[in-house]
XYZ file of N, CA, C and O in Angstrom:
500
model
N 130.108 -18.444 33.520
C 129.186 -18.526 34.125
C 129.165 -17.507 35.818
O 128.343 -16.921 36.097
N 130.131 -17.708 36.276
C 130.667 -17.361 37.475
C 130.473 -15.832 37.329
O 130.087 -14.987 38.512
N 131.201 -15.338 36.052
C 131.358 -14.076 35.980
C 129.913 -13.251 35.799
O 129.547 -12.032 35.867
N 128.933 -14.039 34.947
C 127.769 -13.525 34.554
C 126.743 -13.389 35.873
O 126.024 -12.479 36.089
N 126.921 -14.488 36.832
C 126.326 -14.536 37.911
C 126.712 -13.303 38.807
O 125.767 -12.791 39.643
N 128.041 -13.108 38.846
C 128.457 -11.923 39.739
C 127.805 -10.890 39.409
O 127.409 -9.926 40.097
N 127.749 -10.540 38.047
C 127.195 -9.122 37.421
C 125.756 -9.255 37.648
O 125.435 -8.204 37.984
N 125.090 -10.454 37.666
C 123.576 -10.200 37.831
C 123.408 -10.048 39.424
O 122.506 -9.204 39.588
N 124.359 -10.472 40.072
C 124.023 -10.161 41.527
C 124.114 -8.780 41.936
O 123.539 -8.055 42.741
N 125.123 -8.254 41.429
C 125.619 -6.730 41.307
C 124.363 -6.159 40.816
O 124.148 -4.924 41.399
N 123.761 -6.298 39.713
C 122.976 -5.551 39.362
C 121.542 -5.492 39.971
O 120.794 -4.225 40.495
N 121.234 -6.490 40.435
C 120.122 -6.726 41.330
C 120.202 -5.866 42.687
O 119.331 -5.437 42.980
N 121.357 -6.121 43.312
C 121.753 -5.562 44.398
C 121.753 -4.034 44.141
O 121.261 -3.144 45.001
N 122.419 -3.313 43.123
C 122.271 -1.921 42.827
C 120.882 -1.581 42.784
O 120.671 -0.507 43.175
N 119.995 -2.531 41.846
C 118.758 -2.008 41.910
C 117.819 -1.729 43.152
O 117.207 -0.907 43.319
N 118.162 -2.707 43.870
C 117.406 -3.073 45.345
C 118.056 -1.619 46.087
O 117.101 -1.049 46.623
N 119.031 -1.604 46.144
C 119.615 -0.548 46.820
C 119.229 1.190 46.399
O 119.113 2.050 47.011
N 119.155 1.238 45.187
C 118.802 2.499 44.460
C 117.228 2.560 44.825
O 116.846 3.863 45.102
N 116.566 1.515 44.682
C 115.021 1.544 45.297
C 114.722 1.911 46.499
O 114.044 2.612 46.532
N 115.664 1.102 47.489
C 115.735 1.688 48.687
C 115.989 3.175 49.007
O 115.394 3.946 49.788
N 116.992 3.695 48.330
C 117.447 4.984 48.236
C 116.368 5.881 47.876
O 116.006 6.858 48.777
N 115.749 5.689 46.574
C 114.657 6.288 46.302
C 113.348 6.575 47.330
O 112.878 7.724 47.728
N 113.041 5.350 47.818
C 111.906 5.249 48.596
C 112.051 5.826 49.736
O 111.346 6.779 50.600
N 113.375 5.847 50.576
C 113.589 6.485 51.823
C 113.636 7.879 51.530
O 113.376 8.537 52.442
N 114.065 8.379 50.377
C 114.358 9.675 49.947
C 113.135 10.210 49.820
O 112.659 11.405 50.497
N 112.157 9.491 49.252
C 110.899 10.169 49.247
C 110.029 10.201 50.483
O 109.259 11.148 50.706
N 109.976 9.136 51.081
C 109.814 8.956 52.612
C 109.998 10.379 53.200
O 109.071 11.091 53.894
N 111.512 10.445 53.503
C 111.873 11.490 54.137
C 111.439 12.934 53.745
O 111.254 13.795 54.559
N 111.473 12.954 52.455
C 110.769 14.289 52.110
C 109.499 14.670 52.294
O 109.192 15.800 52.709
N 108.500 13.499 52.044
C 107.164 13.696 52.316
C 107.321 14.128 53.828
O 106.256 14.886 54.331
N 107.916 13.249 54.791
C 107.803 13.612 56.550
C 108.076 14.991 56.524
O 107.414 15.738 57.447
N 109.291 15.618 55.876
C 110.159 16.866 55.961
C 108.597 18.139 55.534
O 108.409 18.902 56.277
N 108.027 17.657 54.293
C 107.342 18.870 53.911
C 105.714 18.652 54.788
O 105.222 19.728 55.167
N 105.468 17.434 55.370
C 104.248 17.441 56.143
C 104.438 18.281 57.499
O 103.886 18.829 58.092
N 105.814 17.779 58.413
C 106.041 18.765 59.338
C 106.224 20.074 58.855
O 105.969 20.845 59.946
N 106.720 20.439 58.098
C 107.058 21.672 57.465
C 105.604 22.586 57.540
O 105.173 23.589 58.063
N 104.606 21.826 57.041
C 102.987 22.567 56.836
C 102.551 22.498 58.281
O 102.103 23.434 58.571
N 102.672 21.546 59.100
C 102.284 21.415 60.348
C 102.723 22.739 61.176
O 102.100 23.372 62.002
N 104.177 22.623 61.100
C 104.815 23.710 61.986
C 104.286 25.151 61.569
O 104.024 25.983 62.413
N 104.310 25.216 60.231
C 103.818 26.606 59.479
C 102.419 26.840 60.185
O 102.277 27.882 60.407
N 101.397 25.973 59.699
C 100.207 26.166 60.283
C 100.234 26.343 61.865
O 99.061 27.342 62.166
N 100.980 25.947 62.511
C 100.908 25.933 64.056
C 101.320 27.235 64.445
O 100.665 28.045 65.190
N 102.230 27.773 63.512
C 102.804 29.296 63.592
C 101.971 30.155 63.151
O 101.779 31.409 64.269
N 101.245 30.038 62.324
C 100.119 31.098 61.877
C 98.971 31.304 62.744
O 98.618 32.151 63.112
N 98.514 29.909 63.367
C 97.383 29.999 64.265
C 97.679 30.687 65.313
O 97.113 31.556 65.855
N 99.058 30.246 65.909
C 99.421 30.896 67.398
C 99.699 32.515 66.936
O 99.487 33.124 67.824
N 100.254 32.698 66.031
C 100.260 34.320 65.693
C 98.882 34.816 65.583
O 98.667 35.942 66.353
N 98.057 34.413 64.943
C 96.693 34.800 64.954
C 95.937 35.174 66.214
O 95.247 35.979 66.535
N 96.024 33.428 67.043
C 95.706 33.909 68.458
C 96.010 34.895 69.393
O 95.376 35.764 69.897
N 97.551 35.097 69.285
C 98.068 35.896 69.844
C 97.952 37.502 69.408
O 97.879 38.687 70.171
N 97.970 37.508 68.324
C 97.577 39.235 67.603
C 96.099 39.305 68.228
O 95.734 40.522 68.713
N 95.408 38.464 68.046
C 93.899 38.763 68.485
C 93.642 39.033 70.023
O 93.175 39.989 70.345
N 94.371 38.253 70.783
C 94.488 38.772 72.254
C 95.097 39.879 72.650
O 94.434 41.094 73.079
N 96.140 40.270 71.771
C 96.750 41.832 71.869
C 95.719 42.903 71.558
O 95.902 43.556 72.250
N 94.953 42.650 70.410
C 94.162 43.585 69.912
C 93.198 43.868 70.885
O 92.489 45.123 71.291
N 92.403 42.776 71.400
C 91.163 42.777 72.425
C 91.758 43.386 73.612
O 90.905 44.312 74.075
N 93.128 43.022 74.310
C 93.442 43.428 75.377
C 93.715 45.151 75.459
O 93.377 45.714 76.219
N 94.181 45.330 74.133
C 94.431 46.678 74.001
C 93.258 47.816 73.795
O 92.979 48.685 74.257
N 92.163 46.952 73.293
C 90.826 47.786 73.295
C 90.111 48.030 74.734
O 89.634 48.870 75.031
N 90.331 46.434 75.331
C 89.581 46.700 76.784
C 90.458 47.801 77.532
O 89.983 48.599 78.295
N 91.978 47.695 77.464
C 92.541 48.857 78.560
C 92.138 50.243 77.837
O 92.193 51.209 78.542
N 92.251 50.146 76.610
C 91.840 51.726 76.120
C 90.674 52.206 76.673
O 90.517 53.274 77.097
N 89.454 51.100 76.425
C 88.010 51.657 76.943
C 87.954 51.740 78.565
O 87.801 52.942 78.668
N 88.944 51.050 79.047
C 89.210 51.387 80.757
C 89.764 52.914 80.830
O 89.204 53.565 81.751
N 90.806 53.232 80.033
C 91.202 54.389 80.460
C 90.342 55.671 79.824
O 90.359 56.468 80.858
N 89.764 55.245 78.905
C 88.813 56.483 78.565
C 87.538 56.859 79.385
O 87.396 57.818 79.898
N 87.349 55.570 80.047
C 85.809 55.695 80.785
C 86.770 56.292 82.170
O 86.023 57.207 83.016
N 87.713 55.757 82.761
C 88.442 56.212 83.981
C 88.762 57.610 83.907
O 88.328 58.604 84.686
N 89.153 58.153 82.742
C 89.374 59.721 82.351
C 88.219 60.548 82.356
O 87.867 61.569 82.891
N 87.200 59.811 81.859
C 85.808 60.567 81.784
C 85.319 60.986 83.142
O 84.859 62.059 83.560
N 85.210 59.851 83.855
C 84.724 59.779 85.124
C 85.629 60.575 86.393
O 84.839 61.677 87.008
N 86.925 60.498 86.076
C 87.796 61.545 86.758
C 87.574 62.842 86.287
O 87.692 63.890 87.522
N 87.372 63.232 85.349
C 87.207 64.649 84.500
C 86.044 65.102 85.224
O 85.759 66.080 85.811
N 84.666 64.439 85.236
C 83.523 64.643 85.762
C 83.580 64.989 87.272
O 83.154 65.870 87.811
N 84.167 64.017 87.909
C 84.445 64.347 89.668
C 85.327 65.673 89.590
O 84.835 66.399 90.348
N 86.232 65.974 88.898
C 87.071 67.207 89.263
C 85.963 68.127 88.691
O 86.089 69.434 89.515
N 85.340 68.174 87.493
C 84.309 69.209 87.236
C 83.256 69.461 88.277
O 83.080 70.645 89.009
N 82.787 68.605 88.594
C 81.674 68.504 89.742
C 82.280 69.079 91.230
O 81.408 70.190 91.636
N 83.472 68.670 91.606
C 84.105 68.966 92.830
C 84.526 70.770 92.802
O 84.271 71.614 93.846
N 84.722 71.193 91.560
C 85.157 72.241 91.120
C 84.060 73.315 91.463
O 84.290 74.510 92.066
N 82.617 72.988 90.649
C 81.483 73.913 90.824
C 81.163 73.772 92.328
O 80.576 74.865 92.820
N 81.077 72.765 92.894
C 80.911 72.581 94.349
C 81.588 73.352 95.333
O 81.234 74.331 95.886
N 82.942 73.249 94.862
C 83.801 74.390 95.983
C 83.440 75.965 95.685
O 83.528 76.556 96.355
N 83.438 75.972 94.372
C 83.277 77.457 94.001
C 81.875 78.148 94.342
O 81.750 79.121 95.048
N 80.716 77.087 94.444
C 79.686 77.680 94.589
C 79.656 77.779 96.307
O 79.140 79.024 97.118
N 80.392 77.113 97.081
C 80.564 77.192 98.539
C 81.437 78.433 98.767
O 80.924 79.054 99.803
N 82.682 78.656 98.056
C 83.193 79.904 98.027
C 82.272 81.066 97.907
O 82.554 81.954 99.028
N 81.563 81.047 96.947
C 80.498 82.054 96.888
C 79.850 82.532 97.771
O 79.365 83.763 98.189
N 78.950 81.327 98.337
C 78.075 81.320 99.368
C 78.744 81.981 100.640
O 78.225 83.093 101.294
N 79.790 81.545 101.003
C 80.423 81.881 102.105
C 80.767 83.431 102.183
O 80.772 84.147 102.930
N 81.458 83.614 101.036
C 81.856 85.134 100.824
C 80.635 86.099 100.990
O 80.723 87.076 101.714
N 79.345 85.500 100.637
C 78.490 86.480 100.380
C 77.948 86.419 101.950
O 77.421 87.312 102.540
N 77.697 85.465 102.433
C 77.567 85.340 103.870
C 78.258 85.880 104.977
O 77.940 87.143 105.748
N 79.453 86.074 104.490
C 80.432 86.691 105.451
C 80.476 88.359 105.142
O 80.176 89.242 106.081
N 80.108 88.669 104.094
C 79.988 90.246 103.320
C 78.676 90.688 104.357
O 78.904 92.071 104.664
N 77.614 89.720 104.348
C 76.341 90.496 104.819
C 76.388 90.339 106.342
O 76.223 91.223 107.047
N 77.165 89.551 107.117
C 77.332 89.728 108.629
C 78.446 90.848 108.988
O 78.042 91.625 109.697
N 79.378 90.870 107.990
C 79.873 92.243 108.396
C 79.375 93.512 107.960
O 79.670 94.479 108.561
N 78.721 93.370 107.007
C 77.900 94.707 106.607
C 76.973 94.819 107.823
O 76.562 96.127 108.323
N 76.142 93.889 108.275
C 74.973 94.108 109.250
C 76.218 94.636 110.623
O 75.614 95.401 111.218
N 77.041 94.354 111.182
C 78.040 94.503 112.106
C 78.185 95.843 112.032
O 78.173 96.648 112.829
N 78.471 96.057 110.648
C 79.109 97.662 110.817
C 77.799 98.613 110.814
O 78.052 99.577 111.240
N 76.642 98.562 110.210
C 75.490 98.886 110.307
C 75.257 99.248 111.971
O 74.652 100.142 112.439
N 75.249 98.027 112.482
C 75.044 98.252 114.042
C 76.005 99.099 114.423
O 75.463 99.736 115.613
N 77.203 98.929 114.410
C 78.213 99.815 115.215
C 78.147 101.191 114.625
O 78.015 102.028 115.346
N 77.358 101.646 113.334
C 77.125 102.996 113.148
C 75.789 103.560 113.876
O 75.763 104.484 114.285
N 74.779 102.756 113.724
C 73.707 102.833 114.564
C 73.817 103.201 115.896
O 73.502 104.038 116.692
N 74.817 102.295 116.559
C 75.373 102.315 117.798
C 75.704 104.013 118.284
O 75.607 104.382 119.265
N 76.843 104.288 117.113
C 77.361 105.573 117.546
C 76.573 106.619 117.330
O 76.541 107.732 118.066
N 75.505 106.571 116.537
C 74.633 107.567 116.371
C 73.448 107.752 117.664
O 73.482 108.891 117.995
N 73.378 106.817 118.111
C 72.647 106.731 119.461
C 73.632 107.523 120.456
O 72.869 108.102 121.199
N 74.493 106.722 120.620
C 75.492 107.277 121.297
C 75.838 108.826 121.340
O 75.645 109.712 122.334
N 75.937 109.307 120.372
C 75.983 110.549 119.697
C 74.666 111.490 120.364
O 74.707 112.475 121.113
N 73.372 110.817 119.814
C 72.132 111.605 120.275
C 72.094 111.691 121.865
O 71.569 112.662 122.248
N 72.328 110.633 122.808
C 72.116 110.570 124.358
C 73.002 110.937 124.817
O 73.069 111.566 125.865
N 74.497 111.333 124.247
C 75.783 111.777 124.782
C 75.760 113.609 124.562
O 75.591 114.281 125.520
N 75.810 113.774 123.300
C 76.387 115.069 123.113
C 75.139 116.110 122.962
O 75.298 117.092 123.243
N 73.995 115.641 122.346
C 72.940 116.692 122.312
C 72.456 117.096 123.661
O 72.379 118.224 124.132
N 72.653 116.235 124.763
C 72.087 116.332 126.172
C 73.175 117.356 126.703
O 73.015 118.359 127.311
N 74.351 117.459 126.442
C 75.521 118.096 126.741
C 75.407 119.501 125.981
O 75.521 120.229 126.738
N 75.072 119.260 124.883
C 75.015 120.822 124.118
C 73.841 121.539 124.732
O 73.844 122.836 124.678
N 72.647 120.845 125.041
C 71.498 121.741 125.591
C 72.066 121.907 126.761
O 71.444 123.258 127.490
N 72.658 121.338 127.827
C 73.372 121.854 129.299
C 74.230 123.225 129.133
O 74.228 124.002 129.826
N 75.113 122.990 128.201
C 75.970 123.926 128.025
C 75.399 125.107 127.351
O 75.379 126.432 127.781
N 74.366 125.049 126.327
C 73.890 126.150 125.521
C 72.518 126.697 126.847
O 72.527 127.712 127.373
């Protein structure tokens, strides 16, 4: 009886320990799977959020770049046109002033010739 009792205790203890082992294994595996799913979900959500932020920032920066480029190019074109117009107008004004001065100079010499040489010619002749 003693031997039978020892075998019974051994079998019962073995069953209890095996049951504890199986239950603990199932619990740990379930925790592992749940944690893995949670972490993978967090990873996917964070990746999507960061990618969305990246795309939005890229679009905003590209839009700012394009708008600034257009504004600067427009300013460049307008300033170029204004400066060229000023150049042409000043050139025309200067040419006109110089032409008038030259004409005044020529008229002055004709008058000088008329008042100086013609009387001298008349006097000599």
